[in-house]
Every structure is written in structure tokens, then in C-alpha cells.
Coordinates of C-alpha atoms and ligand atoms in Angstrom, one line a residue:
M1 CA -0.1 0.0 0.1
S2 CA 1.4 3.2 -0.9
V3 CA 2.2 5.8 1.7
R4 CA -0.2 8.7 2.3
V5 CA 0.5 11.1 5.1
R6 CA -0.8 14.6 5.8
Y7 CA -0.1 18.1 7.5
A8 CA -3.2 19.1 9.0
P9 CA -2.7 22.6 10.4
S10 CA -5.4 24.8 12.1
P11 CA -5.2 28.3 10.5
T12 CA -5.1 30.2 14.0
G13 CA -1.7 31.4 14.1
L14 CA 1.6 32.1 12.0
Q15 CA 3.4 29.0 10.9
H16 CA 6.1 28.3 13.5
I17 CA 9.3 26.2 13.7
G18 CA 7.5 23.2 15.2
G19 CA 4.8 23.1 12.6
V20 CA 7.0 23.5 9.7
R21 CA 9.1 20.6 11.2
T22 CA 6.0 18.5 11.0
A23 CA 5.1 19.5 7.5
L24 CA 8.6 18.9 6.4
F25 CA 9.0 15.4 7.7
N26 CA 5.5 14.2 6.4
Y27 CA 6.7 15.6 2.9
L28 CA 10.1 14.1 3.3
F29 CA 8.6 10.9 4.4
A30 CA 6.1 10.9 1.3
R31 CA 8.6 11.6 -1.2
S32 CA 11.2 9.0 0.0
Q33 CA 8.6 6.3 -0.3
G34 CA 7.2 7.4 -3.5
G35 CA 3.9 8.2 -1.6
S36 CA 1.6 11.1 -1.4
F37 CA 1.7 14.3 0.8
I38 CA -1.8 15.8 1.6
L39 CA -2.5 19.2 3.0
R40 CA -5.7 19.6 5.0
I41 CA -7.0 22.8 6.6
E42 CA -8.3 22.0 9.9
D43 CA -10.4 25.1 10.3
T44 CA -13.2 23.9 12.6
D45 CA -12.5 26.4 15.3
Q46 CA -14.3 29.4 13.8
E47 CA -13.6 31.7 16.6
R48 CA -9.9 31.3 16.1
Y49 CA -9.9 31.0 12.4
S50 CA -7.5 33.7 10.8
E51 CA -7.4 34.6 7.1
E52 CA -3.8 35.7 7.6
A53 CA -2.8 32.6 9.0
L54 CA -4.0 30.6 6.0
Q55 CA -2.0 32.9 3.7
D56 CA 0.9 32.6 5.9
L57 CA 0.6 28.8 5.6
Y58 CA 0.7 28.9 1.9
D59 CA 3.4 31.5 1.7
T60 CA 5.6 29.4 4.1
L61 CA 5.3 26.2 2.3
N62 CA 5.6 27.9 -1.0
W63 CA 8.8 29.5 0.1
F64 CA 10.3 26.2 1.5
G65 CA 9.4 24.6 -1.7
I66 CA 7.1 22.1 0.0
T67 CA 4.6 21.1 -2.5
W68 CA 1.5 18.9 -1.8
D69 CA -0.1 16.4 -3.9
E70 CA -3.6 17.0 -2.6
G71 CA -5.2 19.7 -1.0
P72 CA -6.6 23.1 -1.3
L73 CA -5.4 24.9 -4.4
V74 CA -4.4 22.0 -6.2
G75 CA -7.5 19.8 -5.5
G76 CA -7.6 15.9 -5.5
D77 CA -9.9 13.0 -5.6
L78 CA -10.7 12.8 -1.9
G79 CA -11.4 16.6 -1.4
P80 CA -12.6 19.1 -0.4
Y81 CA -9.5 19.4 1.8
V82 CA -10.9 22.4 3.9
Q83 CA -12.8 21.1 6.8
S84 CA -15.5 23.9 7.0
Q85 CA -16.3 22.5 3.7
R86 CA -17.4 19.0 4.8
L87 CA -19.7 19.8 7.8
E88 CA -22.6 17.5 6.3
L89 CA -20.3 14.6 6.1
Y90 CA -19.0 14.9 10.0
K91 CA -22.8 15.2 10.9
G92 CA -23.8 12.1 9.0
Y93 CA -20.9 10.2 10.9
A94 CA -21.7 11.5 14.2
E95 CA -25.3 10.3 13.7
E96 CA -24.2 6.9 12.5
L97 CA -22.5 6.5 15.8
V98 CA -25.6 7.7 17.7
R99 CA -27.5 5.0 15.8
K100 CA -25.1 2.2 16.7
G101 CA -25.6 3.3 20.4
L102 CA -21.9 4.4 20.5
A103 CA -22.6 8.1 20.9
Y104 CA -25.4 10.1 22.2
Y105 CA -27.1 13.6 22.3
C106 CA -26.4 15.7 25.3
Y107 CA -28.6 18.4 26.0
C108 CA -26.6 19.8 28.8
T109 CA -26.6 23.6 29.1
T110 CA -23.2 25.7 29.5
E111 CA -24.6 26.6 32.9
R112 CA -25.3 23.2 33.9
L113 CA -21.6 22.0 32.5
E114 CA -20.2 24.9 34.7
Q115 CA -22.1 24.1 37.8
V116 CA -20.8 20.2 37.4
R117 CA -17.3 21.8 37.3
A118 CA -17.6 24.1 40.1
Q119 CA -18.9 21.1 42.2
Q120 CA -16.1 19.1 41.4
D121 CA -13.6 21.7 42.1
K122 CA -15.3 22.4 45.6
T123 CA -15.6 18.7 46.7
K124 CA -12.1 18.1 45.1
S125 CA -13.5 15.2 43.3
S126 CA -11.2 12.8 41.7
F127 CA -13.6 12.5 38.8
K128 CA -13.1 15.5 36.3
G129 CA -15.2 16.5 33.3
Y130 CA -18.6 15.7 32.1
D131 CA -20.6 13.7 34.4
R132 CA -22.3 11.6 31.6
R133 CA -25.9 12.6 32.7
C134 CA -27.2 12.3 29.1
R135 CA -25.7 9.0 28.5
D136 CA -28.5 6.8 29.0
L137 CA -31.5 9.3 28.6
D138 CA -34.5 7.9 26.7
A139 CA -35.8 11.3 25.9
P140 CA -34.6 14.9 25.9
P141 CA -34.9 16.3 29.5
E142 CA -37.4 19.3 29.9
D143 CA -34.7 21.8 30.8
G144 CA -32.5 20.9 28.1
A145 CA -30.5 23.0 25.4
A146 CA -32.5 23.5 22.3
Q147 CA -29.5 22.4 20.1
P148 CA -27.7 19.2 21.5
V149 CA -24.1 18.2 21.3
V150 CA -23.2 14.7 20.3
R151 CA -20.9 12.9 22.5
L152 CA -18.9 9.8 22.3
K153 CA -19.7 7.0 24.8
V154 CA -16.1 6.1 26.0
P155 CA -15.9 2.8 27.6
I156 CA -15.8 3.0 31.4
E157 CA -14.0 -0.1 31.8
G158 CA -10.9 -1.5 30.1
K159 CA -7.9 0.0 28.4
T160 CA -7.1 1.5 25.0
S161 CA -3.5 0.9 23.4
F162 CA -1.9 2.2 20.3
T163 CA 1.6 1.5 18.7
D164 CA 3.7 4.5 18.1
L165 CA 6.5 3.7 15.7
L166 CA 9.0 5.8 17.6
M167 CA 7.6 5.4 21.2
G168 CA 6.3 2.0 21.1
T169 CA 3.1 1.0 22.7
I170 CA 1.1 3.5 24.6
T171 CA -1.7 2.2 26.7
R172 CA -4.3 4.3 28.7
K173 CA -7.1 3.1 31.0
N174 CA -10.4 4.0 29.5
S175 CA -11.5 5.6 32.9
D176 CA -8.5 8.1 32.2
V177 CA -9.6 9.3 28.8
N178 CA -11.7 12.3 28.6
P179 CA -15.2 11.4 29.8
D180 CA -17.3 11.4 26.8
P181 CA -15.7 14.1 24.6
V182 CA -18.1 16.2 22.2
L183 CA -17.9 15.0 18.7
L184 CA -20.4 17.4 17.2
K185 CA -21.0 20.9 18.5
S186 CA -24.4 22.6 18.9
D187 CA -23.7 24.8 16.0
G188 CA -23.3 21.6 13.8
Y189 CA -19.3 21.9 13.5
P190 CA -17.4 19.0 14.3
T191 CA -14.7 19.0 17.1
Y192 CA -11.1 18.4 16.0
H193 CA -11.4 14.6 17.3
L194 CA -14.1 13.8 15.1
A195 CA -13.2 15.7 11.9
N196 CA -9.6 14.6 12.3
V197 CA -10.3 10.7 12.6
V198 CA -13.1 10.9 9.8
D199 CA -10.9 12.7 7.5
D200 CA -7.7 10.7 8.0
H201 CA -9.9 7.6 7.5
L202 CA -11.6 8.8 4.2
M203 CA -8.2 10.3 2.9
G204 CA -6.5 7.0 3.2
I205 CA -3.8 8.4 5.4
T206 CA -1.6 5.5 6.2
H207 CA 0.8 7.1 8.8
I208 CA 0.2 10.0 11.2
M209 CA 3.3 12.1 11.9
R210 CA 2.7 14.8 14.4
A211 CA 3.8 16.6 17.3
Q212 CA 4.1 14.7 20.8
E213 CA 1.6 17.0 22.2
W214 CA -1.1 15.1 20.3
I215 CA -0.1 11.6 22.3
P216 CA -3.0 12.2 24.9
S217 CA -5.5 12.4 22.0
G218 CA -4.4 8.9 20.6
P219 CA -6.3 6.7 22.7
L220 CA -9.5 8.7 22.2
H221 CA -8.8 8.7 18.4
V222 CA -8.3 4.9 18.5
L223 CA -11.6 4.4 20.4
L224 CA -13.2 6.4 17.5
Y225 CA -11.7 4.4 14.9
E226 CA -13.1 1.2 16.9
A227 CA -16.5 2.7 17.1
F228 CA -16.5 3.3 13.3
G229 CA -15.2 -0.1 12.7
W230 CA -12.0 1.2 10.8
D231 CA -8.4 0.3 11.3
P232 CA -6.4 3.1 12.6
P233 CA -3.3 4.4 10.7
L234 CA 0.3 4.1 12.0
Y235 CA 1.3 6.6 14.4
C236 CA 4.5 8.4 14.7
H237 CA 4.7 11.3 17.2
L238 CA 7.7 13.4 16.3
P239 CA 10.3 14.4 19.1
M240 CA 9.7 17.4 21.0
V241 CA 11.5 20.6 19.8
M242 CA 13.4 22.3 22.6
G243 CA 15.1 25.7 23.5
K244 CA 18.7 25.3 24.6
D245 CA 17.5 25.3 28.2
G246 CA 15.5 22.1 27.8
Q247 CA 11.9 23.7 27.7
K248 CA 9.7 23.4 25.0
L249 CA 10.5 25.9 22.1
S250 CA 8.5 28.9 22.5
K251 CA 8.4 32.6 22.0
R252 CA 10.5 33.1 25.2
H253 CA 13.4 31.7 23.5
G254 CA 13.1 34.1 20.7
S255 CA 10.8 34.4 17.6
T256 CA 9.6 31.2 16.2
A257 CA 7.3 32.4 13.4
V258 CA 9.1 31.4 10.1
R259 CA 8.0 34.9 8.6
D260 CA 10.2 36.6 11.2
F261 CA 13.1 34.5 10.2
R262 CA 12.4 35.2 6.5
T263 CA 12.5 38.9 7.0
K264 CA 15.7 38.8 8.7
G265 CA 17.2 37.2 5.9
Y266 CA 17.5 33.8 6.6
L267 CA 17.7 31.6 3.5
S268 CA 14.9 28.9 3.0
E269 CA 17.4 26.4 2.0
A270 CA 19.5 26.9 5.4
M271 CA 16.3 26.8 7.4
I272 CA 15.1 23.4 5.7
N273 CA 18.5 22.0 6.3
Y274 CA 18.6 23.1 9.9
I275 CA 15.0 22.2 10.7
S276 CA 15.5 18.6 9.1
L277 CA 18.2 17.9 11.9
L278 CA 15.6 18.9 14.7
G279 CA 14.7 15.2 15.7
W280 CA 16.4 13.4 12.7
S281 CA 19.9 12.6 11.8
Y282 CA 21.4 11.0 9.0
D283 CA 24.5 10.0 10.8
D284 CA 26.6 11.5 13.3
Q285 CA 28.6 13.3 10.8
R286 CA 26.8 14.8 8.1
E287 CA 25.1 18.1 8.7
F288 CA 24.7 19.5 5.2
F289 CA 21.7 18.4 3.1
T290 CA 19.7 19.9 0.2
L291 CA 16.0 19.3 -0.1
Q292 CA 16.5 17.2 -3.0
E293 CA 19.0 15.1 -0.8
L294 CA 16.6 15.0 2.0
K295 CA 13.8 13.6 -0.2
E296 CA 16.0 10.7 -1.0
L297 CA 17.7 10.1 2.5
F298 CA 14.8 10.7 4.9
T299 CA 13.7 7.5 6.8
L300 CA 11.6 7.1 9.9
E301 CA 14.2 4.8 11.3
K302 CA 16.7 7.8 11.7
L303 CA 14.3 9.8 13.7
N304 CA 15.7 10.4 17.3
K305 CA 13.6 9.6 20.5
A306 CA 15.5 12.6 22.1
P307 CA 14.2 16.1 21.7
G308 CA 15.6 18.2 19.0
V309 CA 17.4 21.3 20.4
F310 CA 16.8 24.4 18.2
D311 CA 19.9 26.7 18.7
Y312 CA 19.4 30.1 17.1
K313 CA 23.2 30.6 17.0
K314 CA 23.7 27.4 15.0
L315 CA 20.9 28.4 12.5
E316 CA 22.6 31.7 12.1
W317 CA 25.9 29.9 11.4
F318 CA 24.1 27.5 8.7
N319 CA 22.7 30.6 7.2
G320 CA 26.1 32.1 6.7
Q321 CA 27.5 28.8 5.3
Y322 CA 24.5 28.9 2.7
I323 CA 25.0 32.5 1.8
R324 CA 28.7 31.4 1.0
K325 CA 27.4 28.6 -1.2
C326 CA 25.3 31.0 -3.3
S327 CA 26.6 32.0 -6.8
D328 CA 27.1 35.8 -7.3
A329 CA 23.8 35.9 -9.3
Q330 CA 21.9 34.1 -6.5
L331 CA 23.2 36.3 -3.8
T332 CA 22.6 39.5 -5.7
E333 CA 19.0 38.3 -6.3
L334 CA 18.7 37.7 -2.7
L335 CA 20.1 40.9 -1.6
L336 CA 18.6 43.4 -3.9
P337 CA 15.0 43.2 -2.0
F338 CA 16.7 44.0 1.2
L339 CA 18.8 46.8 -0.3
E340 CA 15.7 48.4 -1.8
E341 CA 13.6 47.8 1.1
Q342 CA 16.2 49.5 3.4
Q343 CA 16.3 52.3 0.8
V344 CA 20.3 51.7 0.5
V345 CA 19.7 51.5 -3.4
D346 CA 16.9 52.8 -5.5
N347 CA 13.8 50.8 -6.3
P348 CA 14.4 49.4 -8.9
V349 CA 18.1 49.4 -8.5
T350 CA 20.3 51.6 -11.1
Q351 CA 22.9 50.2 -13.3
E352 CA 25.6 52.1 -11.2
Q353 CA 24.3 50.8 -7.9
F354 CA 24.1 47.3 -9.4
D355 CA 27.9 47.5 -10.3
I356 CA 28.7 48.6 -6.9
L357 CA 27.1 45.7 -5.5
A358 CA 28.7 43.4 -7.8
S359 CA 32.2 44.8 -6.9
A360 CA 31.3 44.4 -2.9
L361 CA 29.9 41.1 -3.4
P362 CA 32.9 38.9 -2.7
L363 CA 33.4 40.6 0.5
I364 CA 29.7 40.5 1.8
K365 CA 29.7 37.0 1.0
Q366 CA 32.5 36.2 3.4
R367 CA 31.0 38.5 6.2
L368 CA 27.3 38.1 6.0
H369 CA 25.0 36.0 8.4
L370 CA 21.7 37.4 7.9
L371 CA 20.6 39.2 4.5
Q372 CA 19.2 42.0 6.5
D373 CA 22.6 43.1 7.5
V374 CA 23.6 44.0 4.0
G375 CA 22.3 47.4 4.4
E376 CA 24.3 48.4 7.3
M377 CA 27.3 46.6 6.0
T378 CA 27.2 48.4 2.7
R379 CA 25.5 51.7 2.9
F380 CA 28.7 53.5 2.7
L381 CA 29.4 52.3 -0.5
F382 CA 26.1 53.7 -2.3
Q383 CA 25.5 56.9 -0.3
E384 CA 27.1 59.8 1.2
I385 CA 27.1 59.4 4.9
P386 CA 26.8 61.7 7.7
V387 CA 29.7 62.5 9.8
P388 CA 29.6 59.9 12.5
P389 CA 29.2 61.3 16.0
A390 CA 32.4 61.6 18.1
D391 CA 31.7 59.1 20.7
Q392 CA 31.5 56.5 17.8
L393 CA 34.9 57.7 16.4
I394 CA 36.8 57.4 19.7
P395 CA 37.9 54.1 20.9
K396 CA 37.4 53.1 24.5
K397 CA 40.1 54.7 27.0
H398 CA 41.0 57.3 24.3
T399 CA 40.4 60.8 23.6
A400 CA 39.2 62.9 20.8
K401 CA 42.6 64.0 20.5
D402 CA 44.0 60.4 20.3
A403 CA 41.3 59.7 17.6
S404 CA 42.4 62.7 15.6
R405 CA 45.9 62.0 15.7
V406 CA 45.7 58.6 14.0
L407 CA 43.1 59.6 11.6
K408 CA 45.5 62.3 10.4
R409 CA 48.3 60.0 10.2
S410 CA 46.0 57.4 8.4
L411 CA 45.4 60.2 5.9
E412 CA 49.0 60.7 5.0
L413 CA 49.4 56.8 4.6
L414 CA 46.3 56.5 2.5
E415 CA 47.4 59.2 0.1
D416 CA 49.1 56.7 -1.9
M417 CA 46.8 53.6 -1.4
D418 CA 46.1 53.1 -5.1
Q419 CA 49.7 52.0 -5.2
Y420 CA 49.4 49.4 -2.5
S421 CA 47.7 46.0 -2.3
V422 CA 45.4 45.4 0.6
E423 CA 48.2 43.2 2.2
Q424 CA 50.7 46.1 2.0
L425 CA 48.3 48.3 3.5
E426 CA 47.8 45.9 6.4
E427 CA 51.5 46.0 6.9
L428 CA 51.9 49.6 6.7
F429 CA 49.3 50.4 9.3
K430 CA 50.6 47.7 11.4
A431 CA 54.0 49.0 11.4
E432 CA 52.6 52.5 11.9
S433 CA 50.5 51.6 14.9
E434 CA 53.7 50.2 16.5
S435 CA 55.6 53.2 15.9
M436 CA 53.1 55.5 17.2
G437 CA 52.7 53.4 20.1
V438 CA 49.0 52.5 19.7
K439 CA 47.3 49.4 19.3
L440 CA 46.3 48.4 16.0
G441 CA 42.6 48.4 16.8
A442 CA 42.7 51.8 18.2
M443 CA 44.1 52.9 14.8
L444 CA 41.7 51.0 12.7
M445 CA 38.7 51.5 14.6
P446 CA 38.3 55.3 14.1
L447 CA 39.3 54.8 10.4
R448 CA 36.5 52.1 10.0
V449 CA 33.8 54.3 11.5
A450 CA 34.9 57.6 9.7
V451 CA 34.9 56.1 6.4
T452 CA 32.0 53.2 6.6
G453 CA 30.0 54.9 9.5
S454 CA 29.7 51.8 11.0
R455 CA 31.7 49.4 13.3
I456 CA 30.5 46.5 11.4
S457 CA 31.6 46.4 7.7
P458 CA 33.3 44.2 5.3
P459 CA 37.0 44.1 5.8
L460 CA 38.5 47.4 5.9
F461 CA 41.2 47.9 3.3
E462 CA 39.1 46.1 0.7
S463 CA 36.4 48.5 1.8
L464 CA 38.5 51.5 1.2
K465 CA 39.4 50.2 -2.2
L466 CA 35.9 49.8 -3.2
L467 CA 35.2 53.3 -2.2
G468 CA 38.1 54.9 -3.9
L469 CA 40.7 57.3 -3.0
K470 CA 38.7 60.6 -3.1
R471 CA 35.8 59.5 -0.9
T472 CA 38.1 57.7 1.6
L473 CA 40.1 60.9 2.2
S474 CA 37.1 63.2 2.3
R475 CA 35.5 61.3 5.0
I476 CA 38.7 61.0 6.9
E477 CA 39.1 64.8 6.8
A478 CA 35.5 65.5 7.8
A479 CA 35.8 63.2 10.9
V480 CA 39.0 65.0 11.8
R481 CA 37.4 68.5 11.6
L482 CA 34.8 67.1 13.9
L483 CA 37.1 65.7 16.5
D484 CA 39.2 68.9 16.3
T485 CA 36.3 71.0 17.4
I486 CA 36.1 69.0 20.7
E487 CA 37.8 70.4 23.9
E488 CA 38.9 67.8 26.4
Ligands
LIG501 N1 -5.1 20.4 13.5 C1 -4.2 19.9 14.2 C2 -3.0 20.8 14.6 O1 -3.2 22.2 14.4 C3 -3.6 18.5 13.7 C4 -3.2 17.4 14.7 C5 -2.8 16.4 13.8 O2 -2.0 16.3 13.2 O3 -3.5 15.2 14.1 O4 -1.8 20.4 14.8
ZN502 ZN1 -25.5 16.1 28.9

């Protein structure tokens, strides 16, 4: 039987690292097995539904190059793939269970349910949840709600087990399962449990790969499959994703929304690569994988039981590596939107600016970690910069006079800069700092800030060469003039 797996997000928030990891692993498993990857929108929670979240889902999967074989926008034989378009179907299945005596109408009002809960809290009852009042009713009660809900009759005795490919057999006493969860709400919408089980069955899903937080729903779902007389799919709950502190990854660790990473200038290839290693590894050596390679190499056997640790620094490092792997043309393509957005170049870029970018590219490529830093790193090449404030020009533990002195000396040294190579300039400044009795850093820092306006820039002497003699000297002169007005 060919593999059919699905990603079934609820469009209630932006796609985050954990969700995308689930999508990716399902996609990779389908591709590695020559199976099908299905996208299903679980939008039965109308209150939390968000159009923006749905758009973000499509944008994110597209950006990663994760394509689905069946689902919204592409269709398929077993659609519709949006749960709000399948309401009649769920209703029919809920009624079938009522007919079979495996589910029942519950007429309890919200007020009654609240009273039951309050009473349980007050008496510190060991039994929590719905008290099953309507489980064996013969007729609707007088004081009942106008629109009943449908609840599953969870067996009171016995146990329910399911086998998880990663975790082994998981067993729960039926008395520990949610007492008679709602399957169909009074507004005719199914709950997650009903819609999820019905759809996984009707869509022929063979393996359910999802986050571990869904394990508690497992026994309940298995009971539902049994009630319908269906075979449950195979389960594989994926390892947790944690922050470096061992806590479940959350906003406390930093942003987790894929959109934020994208805005900062992470490459989709770097993210895919890094995310693929959150709970999976090929062996204990290899770290770099393209999506194409992952599609061939991914196997469930190589999932780890131990949680994946999401390390922001490591991802940033990966991003730098992927930037260095780009061809010049690719990198230019990636950088231009950032430069335009940050108004470093015109939109669209002029030929002259394009040429400047091309000349700076080799330097940028060596230094950049996040595409968004390109503006700060290169603005000085494209635009006149304001004279930097004095405190930026003066190294720690130095005075304005010191900074002015080294800049004046730099001016003299740089007058002939066109005749020297970068290496020769480095030598020259090193020798000079020694003979002036200042540290090399204290000599180069004011120069870097004076010329580039920033403490982070591509390698200094290369930058000066790109900028050219005239602009280099005039920026140093402006900085010196400013420093010389300062009284100590
Ligand atoms: N709609 C659920 C979610 O948002 C799907 C869980 C599952 O995969 O069964 O994660
Ligand atoms: Zn009831």
C-alpha cells in the first residue's frame, strides 16, 4: 500500500518552527517512499480562524518549496481538503455513531456544565469532566438545551492502546480518557477529534506524523476508529523541539514564526537544512543536506527519540554557510530586495548601484550571516554618509585628540593607497601603529567608523579600495574636523 501522509494545520496563527518541522517530515517521508503528501486545513474552530494565518501557511510552504499532491489550491480525488467545507459529512458520521448506540445527544446547557465543574472543584472530586448525565437518557430532558451536542460513549472499563513507531506501545485506562468528549457541537461543527479521525480515514492516511503534544488524544482517536469499525493508521509522534534550556521551544526563546526568520534574511535552504536536523539525523557526521537530498535520504528509522534542540546561533551559522554557497547571481538576487527595502539603493536599482553591489559581493559573501545586515554593511558604498558622532569615532579609553591623531596619520598613509595592495596596506598600518605606540585596533577603529559609518563593515582595506581614494580621504577629513572641535 502506498504511503499517504498529511499535514493538517489549524489556521489560527503564523506557521512556526514546530509546525513546519511536522510539515517537512511528512513531506520528506512521502517523497522518500514515492507516496503522497496531503495538505488539509483543519478550520473547525471558527473563533480562532484567521485568514492571515491561512495565507501565511501557503506562503511558508511555497517559500520552502514544500509542495502538496492533494489539498487546497491543487485539489484531489478525496476533497474538499478544507474541513469547513465538509460539515455535512461529519454530521452524518456523528449520527451514525448515535444510531449504533456508541454516541449520544447531550442536552446539557453551558450553565449546567459549569455547575458540574464548580461542584467537582469544591468537593475536590477525583472525577473531572462531564458527568455523563445524558449518556442513558430515553428522551430529551425538560430543561435541556435547544440544540444538543453529540458525545462519544467512552467505555468505562478496559484499556486502549496504540502503537507508536517511535515511542512503542502507549496504553491508557479508558477511565483516564476524557469522559465522553463532544464530537459534534451544537452549531453543527465537528470538534477536532471527530473531523480529524473521519478525514484521516476517508483520505486514506497511512501514517500520522505529528507533534508529541497530540499523544494524549491518541487513545481517544483509537476508540473512535473502533466505534466506526475502521483500522487506525500507524502513529509516529515526532520528538519534541526544545530551546537550549531544555524547555519546549516557545516565544520566550526568541521568535519562532517562520515569517520573522524570513524577514531577517534567513535562506529557505538553510532553514530547511537546519529544521531537518530537529529530531532526525542521517548519521553523526553529516550536517549539510539539500531538500533534494533529504527527499531521498529521509527515513523514519533515523528519527531520534531525544528532543531536537533549536539553537538560534547554530541556525545563524548555517545561514552564513548557505550564503557562502550562493553563486554571485543568486546572492545578488537575494540581496536586492533587502537593499531596496532599506533604501540603500533605488527601487528599482540603477545600473551604477548594481555595479557597486557586484564589486562588493565577494566581501559581503565572506561576512554576512543574515541578509538583512547587508544594508548596514554596505550603505557607505552607495550613499554619502553623515559624519559619525564623535563618541563613535573615539575608541574606548581614548580621547578625541588620540582619535584625531591616528586619523591624520591615516590620511597621510592612504594618500598613495592606490599603489598598494590590501596586504601592503595592512602591513603599513601595523608598522605605523607600533611606531606611534597605539594598538592596531585603536588605529583602525576610528578609520573604519569615519569611512563606513559603522563598526561592522566588510574587511577594512578592501572597503577603502571599493570606495576609492577621493571619498576615503574626504570622509576621514570630515571626521578629523569634527574631532578637532572637541575640547577635552
Ligand atoms: N489540526 C491539528 C493541529 O493543528 C492537527 C493535529 C494532527 O496532526 O492530528 O496541529
Ligand atoms: Zn448532557
